[in-house]
Tab-separated table of C-alpha atoms in Angstrom:
chain	number	residue	atom	x	y	z
P	1	MET	CA	90.837	79.675	49.935
P	2	LYS	CA	89.488	83.181	50.406
P	3	THR	CA	88.777	85.241	53.518
P	4	LEU	CA	85.797	87.607	53.731
P	5	LYS	CA	85.294	90.063	56.573
P	6	PHE	CA	81.924	91.590	57.506
P	7	LYS	CA	81.008	93.978	60.293
P	8	LEU	CA	78.032	93.099	62.485
P	9	TYR	CA	75.346	95.668	63.211
P	10	GLU	CA	75.580	97.442	66.547
P	11	HIS	CA	72.823	95.914	68.664
P	12	LYS	CA	72.165	95.133	72.293
P	13	ARG	CA	72.050	91.415	71.480
P	14	ASN	CA	75.780	91.591	70.644
P	15	LYS	CA	76.363	91.270	74.381
P	16	HIS	CA	75.693	87.544	73.956
P	17	LEU	CA	78.547	87.251	71.446
P	18	LYS	CA	80.852	89.146	73.785
P	19	ARG	CA	79.816	86.790	76.579
P	20	MET	CA	80.706	83.831	74.354
P	21	ILE	CA	84.139	85.342	73.644
P	22	ASN	CA	84.691	85.853	77.381
P	23	ALA	CA	83.741	82.228	78.017
P	24	ALA	CA	86.188	81.156	75.293
P	25	GLY	CA	88.897	83.183	77.049
P	26	VAL	CA	88.172	81.445	80.370
P	27	ILE	CA	88.353	78.024	78.690
P	28	TYR	CA	91.613	78.994	76.973
P	29	ASN	CA	93.243	79.978	80.270
P	30	HIS	CA	91.981	76.782	81.919
P	31	CYS	CA	93.546	74.708	79.109
P	32	ILE	CA	96.864	76.531	79.512
P	33	ALA	CA	96.747	75.847	83.271
P	34	LEU	CA	96.096	72.138	82.614
P	35	HIS	CA	99.065	71.991	80.224
P	36	LYS	CA	101.390	73.552	82.793
P	37	ARG	CA	100.118	71.333	85.623
P	38	TYR	CA	100.362	68.170	83.514
P	39	TYR	CA	103.959	68.938	82.552
P	40	ARG	CA	104.875	69.794	86.152
P	41	ILE	CA	103.493	66.477	87.458
P	42	TRP	CA	104.341	64.030	84.661
P	43	GLY	CA	107.037	65.835	82.710
P	44	LYS	CA	105.140	65.232	79.448
P	45	HIS	CA	103.141	67.241	76.945
P	46	LEU	CA	99.359	66.953	77.320
P	47	ASN	CA	97.777	65.309	74.283
P	48	CYS	CA	95.172	67.369	72.420
P	49	THR	CA	92.634	64.505	72.312
P	50	LYS	CA	92.836	63.961	76.091
P	51	LEU	CA	92.460	67.679	76.675
P	52	GLN	CA	89.371	67.883	74.452
P	53	SER	CA	87.661	64.966	76.189
P	54	HIS	CA	88.463	66.423	79.636
P	55	ILE	CA	87.152	69.891	78.696
P	56	ALA	CA	83.981	68.290	77.278
P	57	LYS	CA	83.301	66.682	80.684
P	58	LEU	CA	83.938	69.923	82.559
P	59	ARG	CA	81.725	71.819	80.095
P	60	LYS	CA	78.687	69.729	81.061
P	61	ARG	CA	78.938	70.992	84.658
P	62	ASN	CA	79.461	74.677	83.826
P	63	SER	CA	76.606	76.642	82.275
P	64	PHE	CA	78.882	79.580	81.444
P	65	TRP	CA	81.151	77.327	79.374
P	66	GLN	CA	78.105	75.930	77.553
P	67	SER	CA	77.470	79.359	76.003
P	68	VAL	CA	80.340	78.535	73.603
P	69	GLY	CA	79.737	75.896	70.960
P	70	SER	CA	81.455	72.535	71.279
P	71	GLN	CA	83.357	73.024	68.025
P	72	ALA	CA	84.667	76.386	69.237
P	73	VAL	CA	85.998	74.635	72.341
P	74	GLN	CA	87.701	71.991	70.192
P	75	ASP	CA	89.251	74.736	68.079
P	76	ILE	CA	90.701	76.352	71.225
P	77	CYS	CA	92.428	73.088	72.137
P	78	GLN	CA	93.736	72.678	68.606
P	79	ARG	CA	95.140	76.224	68.532
P	80	ILE	CA	96.963	75.619	71.806
P	81	GLU	CA	98.331	72.363	70.384
P	82	LYS	CA	99.647	74.184	67.282
P	83	ALA	CA	101.270	76.833	69.468
P	84	TYR	CA	103.063	74.185	71.527
P	85	GLN	CA	104.217	72.377	68.383
P	86	LEU	CA	105.750	75.625	67.095
P	87	PHE	CA	107.389	76.112	70.479
P	88	PHE	CA	108.935	72.623	70.372
P	89	LYS	CA	110.062	73.132	66.769
P	90	HIS	CA	111.622	76.587	67.201
P	91	ASN	CA	112.694	76.417	70.834
P	92	LYS	CA	116.262	77.446	69.980
P	93	LYS	CA	114.980	80.590	68.261
P	94	ARG	CA	113.558	81.890	71.567
P	95	VAL	CA	109.947	81.156	70.644
P	96	ARG	CA	107.827	81.265	73.793
P	97	PRO	CA	105.137	78.728	74.680
P	98	PRO	CA	101.515	79.932	74.772
P	99	GLY	CA	100.637	81.765	77.977
P	100	PHE	CA	97.632	83.135	79.820
P	101	LYS	CA	95.535	85.939	78.334
P	102	LYS	CA	93.290	88.522	79.935
P	103	VAL	CA	89.689	87.530	79.336
P	104	LYS	CA	88.618	91.076	78.444
P	105	LYS	CA	91.354	91.151	75.789
P	106	TYR	CA	90.501	87.747	74.332
P	107	LYS	CA	89.457	88.353	70.737
P	108	SER	CA	87.592	85.546	68.998
P	109	PHE	CA	86.139	82.074	68.705
P	110	THR	CA	85.840	79.898	65.576
P	111	LEU	CA	83.016	77.651	64.378
P	112	LYS	CA	83.601	75.009	61.690
P	113	GLN	CA	80.796	72.628	60.652
P	114	ALA	CA	78.074	73.525	63.150
P	115	GLY	CA	76.929	76.293	65.462
P	116	TYR	CA	75.987	78.770	62.718
P	117	LYS	CA	73.637	79.156	59.773
P	118	LEU	CA	73.572	81.815	57.063
P	119	LEU	CA	69.999	82.964	56.505
P	120	GLY	CA	68.640	84.939	53.596
P	121	GLY	CA	69.984	88.429	52.963
P	122	ASN	CA	72.406	89.782	55.551
P	123	ARG	CA	71.406	87.620	58.505
P	124	VAL	CA	73.369	84.922	60.288
P	125	LYS	CA	72.263	82.627	63.082
P	126	ILE	CA	74.880	81.937	65.738
P	127	GLY	CA	73.693	79.698	68.531
P	128	ASN	CA	70.026	80.495	69.123
P	129	ARG	CA	70.114	84.149	68.057
P	130	VAL	CA	70.054	85.946	64.716
P	131	TYR	CA	72.460	88.783	63.933
P	132	GLN	CA	72.696	91.176	61.007
P	133	PHE	CA	75.888	92.193	59.211
P	134	TRP	CA	76.973	94.624	56.488
P	135	LYS	CA	76.981	92.429	53.400
P	136	SER	CA	79.506	94.307	51.276
P	137	ARG	CA	80.000	91.393	48.855
P	138	GLU	CA	78.466	88.076	47.936
P	139	ILE	CA	79.633	84.912	49.688
P	140	GLU	CA	80.650	82.511	46.906
P	141	GLY	CA	82.090	79.062	47.490
P	142	LYS	CA	81.959	76.466	50.232
P	143	ILE	CA	82.205	77.910	53.744
P	144	LYS	CA	85.001	76.319	55.768
P	145	THR	CA	84.985	78.322	59.011
P	146	ILE	CA	83.274	81.330	60.587
P	147	THR	CA	85.134	83.378	63.183
P	148	ILE	CA	83.549	86.011	65.417
P	149	LYS	CA	86.053	88.697	66.387
P	150	ARG	CA	85.934	91.535	68.895
P	151	THR	CA	88.119	94.611	68.413
P	152	ALA	CA	89.613	96.809	71.110
P	153	LEU	CA	86.745	99.265	70.566
P	154	GLY	CA	84.171	96.534	71.225
P	155	GLU	CA	83.066	96.282	67.584
P	156	MET	CA	82.075	92.852	66.311
P	157	PHE	CA	83.218	91.356	62.996
P	158	MET	CA	82.472	88.076	61.232
P	159	VAL	CA	85.329	86.503	59.259
P	160	ILE	CA	84.318	83.799	56.772
P	161	VAL	CA	86.830	81.481	55.086
P	162	VAL	CA	85.488	80.056	51.812
P	163	ASP	CA	86.909	77.598	49.322
P	164	ASN	CA	86.172	79.033	45.867
P	165	GLU	CA	87.718	76.689	43.332
P	166	LEU	CA	86.056	78.343	40.326
P	167	GLU	CA	87.592	81.796	40.833
P	168	PRO	CA	88.442	83.267	37.392
P	169	GLU	CA	91.986	84.338	36.725
P	170	ILE	CA	93.056	87.453	34.810
P	171	LYS	CA	95.528	86.543	32.105
P	172	SER	CA	98.847	88.331	31.891
P	173	THR	CA	99.254	90.386	28.709
P	174	ALA	CA	101.960	93.038	29.111
P	175	GLY	CA	104.947	90.775	29.724
P	176	ASN	CA	106.865	93.456	31.655
P	177	ILE	CA	109.404	92.640	34.368
P	178	ALA	CA	110.672	95.031	37.034
P	179	GLY	CA	112.930	94.909	40.066
P	180	PHE	CA	112.245	96.827	43.277
P	181	ASP	CA	114.612	97.897	46.049
P	182	PHE	CA	113.199	98.684	49.508
P	183	GLY	CA	114.657	101.651	51.373
P	184	LEU	CA	114.105	103.761	54.462
P	185	LYS	CA	113.872	107.140	52.724
P	186	THR	CA	112.317	105.834	49.484
P	187	PHE	CA	109.816	103.051	50.061
P	188	LEU	CA	110.392	101.406	46.662
P	189	THR	CA	112.844	102.198	43.874
P	190	CYS	CA	111.882	100.615	40.555
P	191	SER	CA	114.355	99.422	37.953
P	192	ASP	CA	112.784	101.777	35.389
P	193	GLY	CA	113.770	104.783	37.533
P	194	THR	CA	110.426	105.305	39.290
P	195	LYS	CA	110.610	106.151	42.992
P	196	ILE	CA	107.757	105.634	45.441
P	197	ASP	CA	108.074	107.624	48.639
P	198	ALA	CA	106.730	106.192	51.885
P	199	PRO	CA	104.030	108.405	53.469
P	200	GLU	CA	104.995	107.276	57.018
P	201	PHE	CA	101.463	107.449	58.379
P	202	LEU	CA	102.549	106.771	61.964
P	203	LYS	CA	105.011	109.664	61.879
P	204	GLN	CA	102.307	111.989	60.577
P	205	SER	CA	99.909	111.020	63.393
P	206	LEU	CA	102.496	110.690	66.157
P	207	ASN	CA	101.658	114.018	67.855
P	208	ALA	CA	97.948	113.174	67.977
P	209	ILE	CA	98.717	109.695	69.358
P	210	LYS	CA	101.016	111.146	72.048
P	211	LYS	CA	98.349	113.644	73.049
P	212	ALA	CA	95.689	110.912	73.274
P	213	SER	CA	98.072	108.728	75.275
P	214	ARG	CA	98.724	111.538	77.786
P	215	HIS	CA	94.993	112.109	78.239
P	216	HIS	CA	94.493	108.380	78.832
P	217	SER	CA	97.272	108.126	81.426
P	218	LYS	CA	95.885	111.032	83.466
P	219	LYS	CA	92.407	109.559	83.920
P	220	VAL	CA	91.438	107.664	87.048
P	221	LYS	CA	91.683	103.904	86.623
P	222	GLY	CA	88.300	102.226	86.358
P	223	SER	CA	86.445	105.448	85.498
P	224	ASN	CA	84.260	106.050	82.469
P	225	ASN	CA	86.496	108.916	81.415
P	226	ARG	CA	89.487	106.561	81.264
P	227	GLU	CA	87.512	104.112	79.128
P	228	GLY	CA	86.549	106.928	76.763
P	229	ALA	CA	90.171	108.071	76.563
P	230	ARG	CA	91.274	104.484	75.878
P	231	LYS	CA	88.836	104.178	72.984
P	232	ASN	CA	90.026	107.511	71.598
P	233	LEU	CA	93.622	106.244	71.692
P	234	VAL	CA	92.624	103.000	69.987
P	235	ARG	CA	90.858	104.972	67.241
P	236	LYS	CA	94.034	106.939	66.555
P	237	HIS	CA	96.023	103.727	66.083
P	238	GLU	CA	93.286	102.142	63.966
P	239	ASP	CA	93.191	105.192	61.685
P	240	VAL	CA	96.925	104.776	61.046
P	241	CYS	CA	96.576	101.053	60.300
P	242	ASN	CA	93.560	101.496	58.027
P	243	THR	CA	95.123	104.368	56.083
P	244	ARG	CA	98.361	102.446	55.590
P	245	ARG	CA	96.552	99.287	54.512
P	246	ASP	CA	94.408	101.235	52.040
P	247	TRP	CA	97.578	102.752	50.506
P	248	PHE	CA	99.151	99.284	50.287
P	249	TRP	CA	96.154	97.850	48.417
P	250	LYS	CA	96.095	100.723	45.914
P	251	LEU	CA	99.854	100.493	45.353
P	252	ALA	CA	99.653	96.707	44.881
P	253	HIS	CA	96.973	97.076	42.197
P	254	THR	CA	98.962	99.830	40.469
P	255	LEU	CA	102.148	97.735	40.313
P	256	THR	CA	100.410	94.563	39.165
P	257	ASP	CA	98.566	96.472	36.421
P	258	LYS	CA	101.859	97.863	35.134
P	259	PHE	CA	104.138	94.806	35.472
P	260	ASP	CA	103.682	91.062	35.047
P	261	VAL	CA	106.792	89.926	36.940
P	262	LEU	CA	107.831	91.784	40.099
P	263	CYS	CA	111.212	91.017	41.672
P	264	PHE	CA	112.029	91.779	45.311
P	265	GLU	CA	114.934	91.080	47.623
P	266	THR	CA	114.377	88.866	50.654
P	267	LEU	CA	115.136	91.019	53.712
P	268	ASN	CA	115.726	90.291	57.389
P	269	LEU	CA	113.011	92.631	58.642
P	270	LYS	CA	113.397	91.630	62.297
P	271	GLY	CA	117.090	92.482	62.188
P	272	MET	CA	116.304	95.791	60.492
P	273	GLN	CA	113.716	96.525	63.160
P	274	ARG	CA	116.325	96.068	65.885
P	275	LEU	CA	118.455	98.704	64.145
P	276	TRP	CA	115.835	101.271	63.088
P	277	GLY	CA	112.908	100.377	65.348
P	278	ARG	CA	109.749	102.412	64.791
P	279	LYS	CA	110.824	103.422	61.276
P	280	ILE	CA	110.586	99.814	60.028
P	281	SER	CA	107.291	99.284	61.855
P	282	ASP	CA	105.859	102.391	60.224
P	283	LEU	CA	106.865	101.255	56.734
P	284	SER	CA	105.439	97.729	57.306
P	285	PHE	CA	107.144	96.248	54.275
P	286	GLY	CA	106.215	92.694	55.292
P	287	GLU	CA	102.496	93.531	55.339
P	288	PHE	CA	102.809	95.138	51.906
P	289	LEU	CA	104.418	91.990	50.473
P	290	GLN	CA	101.559	89.853	51.804
P	291	ILE	CA	98.987	92.124	50.136
P	292	LEU	CA	101.000	92.278	46.909
P	293	GLU	CA	101.341	88.492	46.826
P	294	TRP	CA	97.568	88.075	47.172
P	295	VAL	CA	96.810	90.634	44.437
P	296	ALA	CA	99.444	89.141	42.113
P	297	LYS	CA	97.987	85.661	42.555
P	298	LYS	CA	94.494	86.925	41.787
P	299	LYS	CA	95.665	88.690	38.604
P	300	ASN	CA	97.894	85.790	37.542
P	301	LYS	CA	101.062	87.859	37.965
P	302	GLN	CA	104.351	86.503	39.332
P	303	LEU	CA	106.452	87.521	42.326
P	304	VAL	CA	110.144	86.566	42.379
P	305	PHE	CA	112.321	86.867	45.488
P	306	VAL	CA	116.104	87.240	45.297
P	307	ASP	CA	118.384	85.832	47.985
P	308	LYS	CA	119.168	88.387	50.703
P	309	TRP	CA	122.895	87.547	50.482
P	310	TYR	CA	123.097	88.645	46.856
P	311	PRO	CA	125.199	91.889	46.748
P	312	SER	CA	122.658	93.948	44.821
P	313	SER	CA	124.017	97.322	45.975
P	314	LYS	CA	127.702	96.455	45.478
P	315	THR	CA	127.320	94.961	41.975
P	316	CYS	CA	127.554	97.231	38.935
P	317	SER	CA	124.411	96.845	36.837
P	318	CYS	CA	126.346	97.658	33.629
P	319	CYS	CA	129.391	95.366	33.739
P	320	GLY	CA	128.807	93.126	36.793
P	321	HIS	CA	131.830	94.334	38.803
P	322	VAL	CA	131.418	93.680	42.548
P	323	LEU	CA	132.878	96.058	45.135
P	324	GLU	CA	134.651	94.639	48.170
P	325	SER	CA	132.789	96.952	50.545
P	326	LEU	CA	130.188	99.707	50.334
P	327	ASP	CA	129.250	101.875	53.300
P	328	LEU	CA	125.566	102.409	54.012
P	329	SER	CA	125.988	106.203	53.887
P	330	THR	CA	127.312	106.037	50.294
P	331	ARG	CA	124.341	106.788	48.061
P	332	GLN	CA	126.187	106.647	44.726
P	333	TRP	CA	129.513	105.248	43.544
P	334	CYS	CA	131.636	105.065	40.401
P	335	CYS	CA	132.443	101.644	38.960
P	336	PRO	CA	136.255	101.165	38.726
P	337	SER	CA	135.786	98.795	35.783
P	338	CYS	CA	133.471	100.659	33.356
P	339	ASN	CA	133.473	104.138	35.003
P	340	SER	CA	129.671	104.268	35.146
P	341	VAL	CA	128.119	106.227	38.005
P	342	ASN	CA	125.604	104.105	39.917
P	343	GLY	CA	122.957	105.353	42.301
P	344	ARG	CA	122.728	102.926	45.205
P	345	ASP	CA	118.980	102.210	45.118
P	346	GLU	CA	118.549	102.392	41.329
P	347	ASN	CA	121.537	100.096	40.802
P	348	ALA	CA	120.209	97.590	43.353
P	349	ALA	CA	116.769	97.584	41.688
P	350	LYS	CA	118.295	96.824	38.275
P	351	ASN	CA	120.407	94.006	39.707
P	352	ILE	CA	117.342	92.541	41.427
P	353	GLN	CA	115.519	92.692	38.077
P	354	MET	CA	118.413	90.931	36.336
P	355	VAL	CA	118.665	88.119	38.907
P	356	GLY	CA	114.874	87.725	39.039
P	357	ALA	CA	114.720	87.418	35.249
P	358	SER	CA	117.419	84.758	35.226
P	359	THR	CA	115.624	82.898	38.025
P	360	ILE	CA	112.475	82.421	35.936
P	361	GLY	CA	114.455	81.667	32.772
P	362	LEU	CA	114.311	84.992	30.909
P	363	GLY	CA	118.097	85.195	30.533
P	364	ASP	CA	120.465	88.080	31.220
P	365	VAL	CA	118.771	91.470	30.868
P	366	ARG	CA	121.870	93.517	31.731
P	367	LEU	CA	122.479	94.473	28.071
P	368	ALA	CA	118.999	95.949	27.803
P	369	MET	CA	119.508	98.251	30.802
P	370	PRO	CA	121.244	101.593	30.154
P	371	ALA	CA	123.701	103.153	32.582
P	372	ILE	CA	122.269	105.562	35.140
P	373	ALA	CA	123.104	109.142	34.334
P	374	VAL	CA	123.705	111.302	37.408
């Protein structure tokens, strides 16, 4: 499965797509209201099939609802059903059930087998109208779904999910393995001694975002000036996200070109976010791992994850001695067994490399790793 994203041309006919998204938002809220009412009266969960048949009857009487394709309406019911199933499954973990959404903030609708047709070149037919998009790459494979998305700036995107079974794989040749330790000051510390500093794009743009936010809050609600200030604020946030994502993609390609096996430690990012807040959000380590996993799969490289309870920082990478306790402020320590001086991050990266190598059956690589000279 592969996801392709294309931007639609700015055109006055895009108002019809936005109207379809608004209609999808109204249908979504109506389905949520039916779920709540059904549970309040009968004390049971509303079945997805019953909901789809009921919405199909209501759709025949409402011309505004008919602007959305029937398959898009079915997909809305199925998404609500999945959200409720996750709520029932993880209720003890404080997962909330799906709730109402503002129609103007509703983002997308999805078409599966019908309701669209790709024409020649960069044209797509959705409903009865033809739209143009920026065709940055060829669409190869069988199309599974097409999703029309609206951003906070009002821009329209088309997301296509294709099933390309014949995608060629790049064979691994180098045979290198490396361990990486994630940190707040240093984004990644490699087992070979390389350190990758985090640019902290949000921190760099924080003053500009605060200034744009102040301008937005001072405008009169409902005015055109407030809408312009809102779009300016959204652009500031989008610039941060796009710059960070671009850096992640480049870093992922650099690491996968250099190493064949990359070992990381499984981290409790939500717990870390409760402690360090905006710092963890700015680093976005979870998003980087998703990008790295996709790139590694495409290049036929391997990602290995070490258990988060493994004491990577407290274990000596030279002799394997484990300390009873190690304070977070201690950045380097001397091993009482072999007297080697270990830097906290470098030592953790080497231990992660060792455990990752043993996990995939490469044996103990501790003898091949020299002591860290400080």
